[in-house]
Short mmCIF file of C-alpha atoms in Angstrom, two decimals:
data_model
loop_
_atom_site.label_atom_id
_atom_site.label_comp_id
_atom_site.label_asym_id
_atom_site.label_seq_id
_atom_site.Cartn_x
_atom_site.Cartn_y
_atom_site.Cartn_z
CA UNK W 214 -9.31 -21.80 -20.40
CA UNK W 215 -5.96 -23.02 -19.11
CA UNK W 216 -5.68 -20.12 -17.01
CA UNK W 217 -8.85 -21.23 -15.35
CA UNK W 218 -8.00 -24.69 -15.13
CA UNK W 219 -5.06 -24.02 -12.62
CA UNK W 220 -7.90 -22.00 -10.36
CA UNK W 221 -9.64 -25.62 -9.05
CA UNK W 222 -7.76 -28.63 -7.56
CA UNK W 223 -6.21 -30.79 -8.00
CA UNK W 224 -4.81 -28.59 -10.81
CA UNK W 225 -4.23 -25.57 -7.92
CA UNK W 226 -2.14 -27.72 -5.59
CA UNK W 227 -0.23 -29.37 -8.42
CA UNK W 228 1.09 -26.11 -9.80
CA UNK W 229 1.69 -24.85 -6.83
CA UNK W 230 4.37 -28.18 -5.80
CA UNK W 231 5.50 -27.40 -9.51
CA UNK W 232 6.43 -23.96 -8.72
CA UNK W 233 8.27 -24.75 -5.59
CA UNK W 234 9.96 -27.70 -6.41
CA UNK W 235 11.22 -25.48 -9.69
CA UNK W 236 12.18 -22.49 -7.80
CA UNK W 237 14.08 -24.39 -4.86
CA UNK W 238 15.99 -27.22 -7.19
CA UNK W 239 16.13 -25.14 -10.70
CA UNK W 240 16.44 -21.88 -10.56
CA UNK W 241 17.67 -20.88 -7.26
CA UNK W 242 20.91 -23.04 -8.16
CA UNK W 243 21.28 -21.25 -11.54
CA UNK W 244 20.62 -17.88 -9.64
CA UNK W 245 23.14 -18.51 -6.93
CA UNK W 246 25.98 -19.53 -9.90
CA UNK W 247 24.75 -16.21 -12.18
CA UNK W 248 25.22 -14.03 -9.23
CA UNK W 249 28.33 -15.43 -7.78
CA UNK W 250 30.19 -12.38 -9.12
CA UNK W 251 28.70 -8.74 -8.40
CA UNK W 252 28.91 -7.54 -11.66
CA UNK W 253 26.20 -9.94 -12.31
CA UNK W 254 23.90 -8.88 -9.88
CA UNK W 255 21.18 -6.50 -10.45
CA UNK W 256 22.47 -4.10 -7.89
CA UNK W 257 26.51 -4.38 -7.16
CA UNK W 258 25.45 -3.80 -3.48
CA UNK W 259 22.86 -6.25 -2.97
CA UNK W 260 24.20 -9.57 -1.27
CA UNK W 261 23.89 -12.76 -2.93
CA UNK W 262 20.79 -13.73 -0.58
CA UNK W 263 19.18 -10.91 -1.34
CA UNK W 264 19.41 -11.44 -5.47
CA UNK W 265 17.67 -14.66 -4.72
CA UNK W 266 15.16 -13.18 -2.76
CA UNK W 267 14.12 -10.58 -5.38
CA UNK W 268 14.03 -13.23 -8.04
CA UNK W 269 11.86 -15.45 -6.31
CA UNK W 270 9.35 -12.74 -5.92
CA UNK W 271 9.95 -11.82 -9.53
CA UNK W 272 8.68 -15.18 -9.92
CA UNK W 273 5.79 -15.33 -7.79
CA UNK W 274 4.18 -12.15 -8.04
CA UNK W 275 1.69 -13.53 -10.97
CA UNK W 276 0.81 -16.70 -8.80
CA UNK W 277 -2.26 -15.33 -6.80
CA UNK W 278 -3.91 -14.07 -9.78
CA UNK W 279 -2.95 -16.88 -12.12
CA UNK W 280 -4.36 -19.25 -9.23
CA UNK W 281 -6.96 -17.10 -7.55
CA UNK W 282 -5.45 -16.93 -4.44
CA UNK W 283 -7.15 -14.82 -1.58
CA UNK W 284 -4.40 -13.29 0.78
CA UNK W 285 -6.87 -12.06 2.91
CA UNK W 286 -7.50 -12.93 6.50
CA UNK W 287 -10.39 -13.82 8.48
CA UNK W 288 -11.42 -11.98 11.07
CA UNK W 289 -10.91 -13.12 14.61
CA UNK W 290 -13.86 -13.30 16.75
CA UNK W 291 -12.16 -12.45 19.91
CA UNK W 292 -8.74 -10.89 20.34
CA UNK W 293 -7.74 -13.56 22.62
CA UNK W 294 -5.07 -15.07 20.02
CA UNK W 295 -3.76 -11.22 19.14
CA UNK W 296 -1.03 -10.49 20.66
CA UNK W 297 -0.50 -6.75 21.51
CA UNK W 298 -3.49 -6.16 19.57
CA UNK W 299 -7.23 -5.61 19.31
CA UNK W 300 -9.60 -5.89 16.51
CA UNK W 301 -12.59 -3.41 16.18
CA UNK W 302 -15.40 -2.74 13.95
CA UNK W 303 -15.75 0.54 11.61
CA UNK W 304 -19.50 1.68 10.94
CA UNK W 305 -19.75 2.63 7.35
CA UNK W 306 -20.76 6.04 6.31
CA UNK W 307 -24.38 6.68 5.73
CA UNK W 308 -25.81 7.67 2.55
CA UNK W 309 -26.86 11.08 4.19
CA UNK W 310 -23.21 11.66 5.75
CA UNK W 311 -21.62 14.74 4.92
CA UNK W 312 -18.33 12.90 4.34
CA UNK W 313 -20.10 11.00 1.29
CA UNK W 314 -19.41 13.65 -1.33
CA UNK W 315 -17.70 15.01 -3.84
CA UNK W 316 -15.75 12.70 -6.54
CA UNK W 317 -16.13 9.94 -4.21
CA UNK W 318 -19.87 9.89 -4.01
CA UNK W 319 -19.99 10.58 -8.18
CA UNK W 320 -17.78 7.41 -8.31
CA UNK W 321 -19.90 5.28 -5.85
CA UNK W 322 -22.99 6.52 -7.63
CA UNK W 323 -21.72 5.45 -11.30
CA UNK W 324 -19.96 1.89 -9.86
CA UNK W 325 -22.71 1.01 -7.64
CA UNK W 326 -20.50 0.88 -4.40
CA UNK W 327 -22.09 1.07 -1.04
CA UNK W 328 -20.45 2.31 2.30
CA UNK W 329 -19.88 -1.30 4.48
CA UNK W 330 -19.04 -2.20 7.90
CA UNK W 331 -15.25 -3.36 8.00
CA UNK W 332 -12.93 -4.30 10.64
CA UNK W 333 -9.68 -2.77 11.89
CA UNK W 334 -6.74 -3.67 14.01
CA UNK W 335 -5.19 -1.61 16.73
CA UNK W 336 -1.30 -2.07 17.13
CA UNK W 337 -0.20 -1.47 20.55
CA UNK W 338 3.49 -0.91 21.70
CA UNK W 339 4.44 -3.34 24.27
CA UNK W 340 4.30 -2.45 27.91
CA UNK W 341 2.19 0.38 27.45
CA UNK W 342 -1.30 0.83 29.09
CA UNK W 343 -4.47 1.39 26.66
CA UNK W 344 -7.64 2.55 28.22
CA UNK W 345 -10.28 -0.18 27.84
CA UNK W 346 -12.83 2.39 25.80
CA UNK W 347 -9.51 2.96 23.58
CA UNK W 348 -10.34 6.64 23.54
CA UNK W 349 -7.07 9.18 22.81
CA UNK W 350 -5.31 10.51 25.62
CA UNK W 351 -4.60 14.44 25.52
CA UNK W 352 -2.36 15.23 23.01
CA UNK W 353 -1.63 11.43 21.61
CA UNK W 354 -0.27 10.95 18.29
CA UNK W 355 -1.23 7.79 16.13
CA UNK W 356 -1.14 6.67 12.87
CA UNK W 357 -3.84 5.41 10.50
CA UNK W 358 -1.95 3.00 7.89
CA UNK W 359 -3.74 1.56 5.03
CA UNK W 360 -1.74 -1.63 3.67
CA UNK W 361 -0.54 -2.35 0.09
CA UNK W 362 -1.16 -5.39 -2.20
CA UNK W 363 -2.07 -3.78 -5.27
CA UNK W 364 -5.68 -3.10 -4.03
CA UNK W 365 -6.59 -6.82 -4.30
CA UNK W 366 -4.49 -8.37 -1.86
CA UNK W 367 -3.21 -8.39 1.79
CA UNK W 368 -4.75 -7.60 5.19
CA UNK W 369 -4.59 -5.26 8.30
CA UNK W 370 -4.50 -8.32 10.47
CA UNK W 371 -1.44 -8.54 12.67
CA UNK W 372 -0.04 -11.56 11.48
CA UNK W 373 0.14 -10.47 8.10
CA UNK W 374 3.14 -9.44 6.08
CA UNK W 375 1.98 -6.12 5.25
CA UNK W 376 1.61 -5.16 9.11
CA UNK W 377 5.25 -5.23 9.19
CA UNK W 378 5.41 -1.33 8.68
CA UNK W 379 2.84 -0.77 11.91
CA UNK W 380 4.88 -2.99 13.68
CA UNK W 381 8.14 -1.19 12.58
CA UNK W 382 6.56 2.09 13.37
CA UNK W 383 6.04 1.41 17.10
CA UNK W 384 9.44 -0.21 17.33
CA UNK W 385 11.18 3.32 16.63
CA UNK W 386 9.00 5.91 17.15
CA UNK W 387 9.10 7.40 20.65
CA UNK W 388 5.54 9.06 20.60
CA UNK W 389 3.47 6.49 18.65
CA UNK W 390 1.79 4.09 21.11
CA UNK W 391 -0.44 2.72 18.86
CA UNK W 392 -1.32 2.42 15.06
CA UNK W 393 -5.03 1.72 13.40
CA UNK W 394 -4.71 -0.49 10.71
CA UNK W 395 -8.10 -0.42 8.13
CA UNK W 396 -8.97 -3.88 6.56
CA UNK W 397 -10.44 -2.21 3.79
CA UNK W 398 -12.47 -4.16 0.99
CA UNK W 399 -10.25 -5.89 -1.81
CA UNK W 400 -11.28 -5.55 -5.24
CA UNK W 401 -11.53 -8.22 -7.86
CA UNK W 402 -11.83 -8.64 -11.49
CA UNK W 403 -12.29 -11.64 -13.93
CA UNK W 404 -11.64 -14.13 -14.28
CA UNK W 405 -12.55 -13.80 -10.43
CA UNK W 406 -16.19 -12.55 -9.84
CA UNK W 407 -15.98 -8.56 -9.85
CA UNK W 408 -16.43 -7.17 -6.53
CA UNK W 409 -15.71 -3.87 -4.87
CA UNK W 410 -14.25 -1.31 -7.38
CA UNK W 411 -13.18 2.01 -6.74
CA UNK W 412 -14.24 4.01 -4.56
CA UNK W 413 -14.96 1.19 -1.96
CA UNK W 414 -11.37 1.03 -0.40
CA UNK W 415 -11.37 4.92 0.18
CA UNK W 416 -15.06 5.07 1.59
CA UNK W 417 -13.54 2.21 4.10
CA UNK W 418 -10.57 4.61 4.69
CA UNK W 419 -12.92 7.83 5.03
CA UNK W 420 -14.84 5.75 7.82
CA UNK W 421 -11.74 4.48 9.51
CA UNK W 422 -10.40 8.42 9.81
CA UNK W 423 -14.05 9.26 11.00
CA UNK W 424 -13.94 6.58 13.75
CA UNK W 425 -10.34 8.00 14.92
CA UNK W 426 -11.31 11.73 15.11
CA UNK W 427 -15.18 11.23 16.25
CA UNK W 428 -15.30 7.88 18.03
CA UNK W 429 -11.80 7.48 19.62
CA UNK W 430 -11.29 11.15 19.88
CA UNK W 431 -8.03 11.78 18.57
CA UNK W 432 -6.89 15.57 17.23
CA UNK W 433 -6.62 15.43 13.43
CA UNK W 434 -3.43 17.25 13.79
CA UNK W 435 -2.19 14.37 16.07
CA UNK W 436 -3.25 12.03 12.91
CA UNK W 437 -0.82 10.79 10.53
CA UNK W 438 -2.53 8.84 7.53
CA UNK W 439 0.26 6.60 6.09
CA UNK W 440 -0.03 4.25 3.18
CA UNK W 441 2.25 1.62 1.22
CA UNK W 442 2.36 0.75 -2.47
CA UNK W 443 -1.35 0.66 -3.40
CA UNK W 444 -2.01 1.88 0.39
CA UNK W 445 -0.21 4.92 -0.54
CA UNK W 446 -2.73 5.69 -3.37
CA UNK W 447 -5.58 5.40 -1.01
CA UNK W 448 -3.78 7.72 1.66
CA UNK W 449 -3.48 10.25 -1.08
CA UNK W 450 -7.25 10.03 -2.08
CA UNK W 451 -8.12 10.07 1.39
CA UNK W 452 -6.26 13.21 2.22
CA UNK W 453 -7.42 14.81 -0.72
CA UNK W 454 -11.03 13.85 -0.47
CA UNK W 455 -10.50 15.64 3.51
CA UNK W 456 -8.79 18.73 1.75
CA UNK W 457 -10.93 19.53 -1.10
CA UNK W 458 -14.38 19.36 0.76
CA UNK W 459 -14.31 20.92 4.08
CA UNK W 460 -16.26 18.42 5.62
CA UNK W 461 -17.44 19.70 9.23
CA UNK W 462 -16.05 17.63 11.85
CA UNK W 463 -13.91 16.17 10.01
CA UNK W 464 -10.82 18.25 8.96
CA UNK W 465 -7.81 16.83 7.26
CA UNK W 466 -5.01 15.09 9.12
CA UNK W 467 -1.93 16.40 10.59
CA UNK W 468 0.46 14.00 8.06
CA UNK W 469 0.86 12.33 5.26
CA UNK W 470 3.38 9.18 5.23
CA UNK W 471 3.96 7.77 1.52
CA UNK W 472 5.95 4.62 1.09
CA UNK W 473 6.40 3.17 -2.22
CA UNK W 474 2.92 4.59 -3.29
CA UNK W 475 1.60 3.62 -6.48
CA UNK W 476 0.03 6.60 -7.87
CA UNK W 477 0.02 6.58 -11.52
CA UNK W 478 -2.78 3.55 -12.90
CA UNK W 479 -2.16 4.55 -16.20
CA UNK W 480 1.67 3.57 -16.20
CA UNK W 481 2.11 6.94 -18.12
CA UNK W 482 6.36 6.93 -18.29
CA UNK W 483 7.37 4.06 -20.24
CA UNK W 484 10.20 5.53 -22.21
CA UNK W 485 13.63 4.88 -21.94
CA UNK W 486 14.76 7.43 -18.42
CA UNK W 487 11.80 6.26 -16.85
CA UNK W 488 12.12 4.22 -13.50
CA UNK W 489 9.51 1.55 -15.10
CA UNK W 490 12.16 0.90 -17.72
CA UNK W 491 15.00 1.52 -15.64
CA UNK W 492 14.86 -0.53 -12.96
CA UNK W 493 12.78 -3.09 -14.67
CA UNK W 494 15.77 -5.71 -13.63
CA UNK W 495 15.91 -4.48 -10.19
CA UNK W 496 12.50 -4.93 -8.23
CA UNK W 497 10.16 -7.73 -7.55
CA UNK W 498 7.78 -7.21 -10.64
CA UNK W 499 8.05 -9.55 -13.19
CA UNK W 500 6.07 -7.69 -16.01
CA UNK W 501 8.07 -6.49 -18.83
CA UNK W 502 9.24 -2.92 -18.95
CA UNK W 503 6.48 -1.47 -21.17
CA UNK W 504 3.52 -3.35 -19.95
CA UNK W 505 0.86 -2.15 -18.07
CA UNK W 506 1.89 -2.23 -14.82
CA UNK W 507 -0.42 -4.48 -12.38
CA UNK W 508 -2.87 -4.85 -14.90
CA UNK W 509 -5.58 -7.42 -13.04
CA UNK W 510 -5.27 -4.80 -10.26
CA UNK W 511 -6.23 -1.86 -12.36
CA UNK W 512 -8.92 -3.54 -13.89
CA UNK W 513 -10.36 -4.72 -10.69
CA UNK W 514 -9.75 -1.15 -8.96
CA UNK W 515 -11.02 0.64 -12.19
CA UNK W 516 -13.93 -1.87 -12.10
CA UNK W 517 -16.63 -0.21 -14.42
CA UNK W 518 -15.26 3.32 -15.05
CA UNK W 519 -13.66 4.47 -18.17
CA UNK W 520 -10.16 3.35 -18.48
CA UNK W 521 -9.46 7.03 -19.37
CA UNK W 522 -9.98 8.31 -15.70
CA UNK W 523 -6.74 6.13 -14.73
CA UNK W 524 -5.32 8.87 -17.11
CA UNK W 525 -6.68 11.96 -15.57
CA UNK W 526 -8.56 11.79 -12.49
CA UNK W 527 -6.49 13.21 -9.52
CA UNK W 528 -8.12 10.29 -6.98
CA UNK W 529 -6.66 7.56 -9.07
CA UNK W 530 -3.66 8.71 -10.78
CA UNK W 531 -2.16 12.02 -9.12
CA UNK W 532 1.30 11.47 -10.75
CA UNK W 533 0.29 11.02 -14.36
CA UNK W 534 1.77 12.82 -16.72
CA UNK W 535 -1.43 13.35 -18.50
CA UNK W 536 -2.55 15.37 -15.66
CA UNK W 537 -1.19 19.05 -16.07
CA UNK W 538 1.61 19.89 -13.80
CA UNK W 539 0.57 23.42 -13.20
CA UNK W 540 -3.04 22.09 -11.86
CA UNK W 541 -2.93 22.71 -7.93
CA UNK W 542 -4.11 19.29 -7.21
CA UNK W 543 -1.94 19.33 -3.99
CA UNK W 544 -3.04 23.23 -2.79
CA UNK W 545 -3.88 22.70 0.83
CA UNK W 546 -2.16 18.99 1.66
CA UNK W 547 -0.45 18.26 5.04
CA UNK W 548 3.42 17.87 6.16
CA UNK W 549 4.14 15.06 3.68
CA UNK W 550 6.90 12.17 4.35
CA UNK W 551 7.69 10.43 1.34
CA UNK W 552 9.91 7.42 1.09
CA UNK W 553 10.72 5.30 -1.84
CA UNK W 554 13.30 2.81 -2.96
CA UNK W 555 15.51 3.75 -5.72
CA UNK W 556 15.70 0.19 -7.47
CA UNK W 557 11.88 0.16 -7.77
CA UNK W 558 10.05 0.32 -10.94
CA UNK W 559 7.55 3.00 -9.75
CA UNK W 560 9.80 5.14 -8.27
CA UNK W 561 8.58 8.03 -10.68
CA UNK W 562 5.33 8.30 -9.00
CA UNK W 563 6.71 9.22 -5.83
CA UNK W 564 9.48 11.64 -7.14
CA UNK W 565 6.71 13.13 -9.47
CA UNK W 566 4.33 13.34 -6.50
CA UNK W 567 7.06 15.28 -4.42
CA UNK W 568 7.63 17.85 -6.98
CA UNK W 569 4.14 18.78 -7.49
CA UNK W 570 3.49 18.75 -3.60
CA UNK W 571 6.34 21.42 -3.09
CA UNK W 572 4.97 23.25 -6.21
CA UNK W 573 1.62 23.63 -4.54
CA UNK W 574 3.70 24.90 -1.49
CA UNK W 575 3.12 21.65 1.02
CA UNK W 576 6.07 20.82 3.47
CA UNK W 577 7.84 17.96 1.94
CA UNK W 578 10.27 15.50 3.44
CA UNK W 579 11.88 13.16 0.74
CA UNK W 580 13.98 10.16 1.45
CA UNK W 581 15.19 7.94 -1.56
CA UNK W 582 16.60 5.09 -0.73
CA UNK W 583 19.70 3.77 -2.37
CA UNK W 584 19.21 0.23 -3.97
CA UNK W 585 16.08 -0.22 -1.79
CA UNK W 586 13.12 -2.43 -3.65
CA UNK W 587 9.49 -1.70 -3.92
CA UNK W 588 7.77 -1.67 -0.51
CA UNK W 589 11.08 -2.40 1.15
CA UNK W 590 9.67 -1.61 4.55
CA UNK W 591 7.74 -4.97 4.72
CA UNK W 592 10.31 -7.11 4.22
CA UNK W 593 12.08 -7.87 7.56
CA UNK W 594 15.12 -9.06 5.31
CA UNK W 595 15.76 -5.85 3.26
CA UNK W 596 18.52 -4.72 5.98
CA UNK W 597 20.30 -2.18 6.77
CA UNK W 598 17.87 -0.17 4.89
CA UNK W 599 14.73 -0.92 6.19
CA UNK W 600 15.92 0.02 10.02
CA UNK W 601 17.26 2.92 8.84
CA UNK W 602 14.53 4.38 7.00
CA UNK W 603 12.23 3.42 9.56
CA UNK W 604 14.14 5.42 12.13
CA UNK W 605 14.16 8.49 9.46
CA UNK W 606 10.11 7.92 9.18
CA UNK W 607 9.68 7.68 13.17
CA UNK W 608 12.12 10.74 13.82
CA UNK W 609 9.96 12.96 11.52
CA UNK W 610 6.76 11.21 13.41
CA UNK W 611 8.30 12.30 16.61
CA UNK W 612 8.96 15.80 15.99
CA UNK W 613 6.67 18.57 16.42
#
């Protein structure tokens, strides 16, 4: 009952004020003293301000679930208030669509998920003329970005913090003039009203990819599917769906960009030597090393599915240790770039995916950034690592 109490006013407001005051006037001064000596810092290379920022995030990551906060953004009624961006509506797949097939249809029939119409946002590089009908130019490259947020938070809106990746790609790429970010349906679990379990978000991503190919006219080989954190999970699942099902008129994309992807919902590696244990003190998440990572997120995304699927379903946990490493689950995948921070708790998810992709013959570029936290490209203060990593990603995106 105590958990539910904080979800209602005035208790919600009082709790937020309490958290802010305690953090500003108690925790921050203590951290400032504690981390004055570099030997006391989670990473010696970190500045004092970075240590305080990371610790603050660790304190706040549980607040949205506890208070039932909704981090989504309302869809603007027009583009007038958007800067260098436009909103478009993506029609959902029909029940008879050839793209509504395979594992995604099986899961949808079990969980009761239906295709739906969702918004998406075009981000444009400043000063670049774009045709009114948004059709692709001959040979034009683009990126389909799938934002992170543990399946239940975040937004594709250009003003959201999760949009910093799309903005960063446009800032440093020489060939990408626009990025499409899909505002997929967010999941929820008790004590919130359960909503949009797997594969709702993937259905939305399939529809967004179909829009790029069939309506905007981009050649599949010129599309990069990109995702960060939970969005990376969705990006892998989208590409897997396209690779495995050979959908007429909807070939796989030319590239896959993975940024701190969450690829093991079962938290299968919790022993000493795993990143979940070794990086427990250096990331933005406050869960204990052996607790199931992102418990609310997993409950929300899995919905009524048996929890055993989190261990063995390649669409949910392709980096799970319970999936036979000899199984060719990445056969046919496109060129892939994997970026992650070596201070993040789910680093193993990326390194395992890297190894399995290479074993299955994929062309993989890997960039493990020293002392970087989870999803560091979202945080503009995470410099110089963020800018340097974005430049390496964009060099790869711009390459033939």
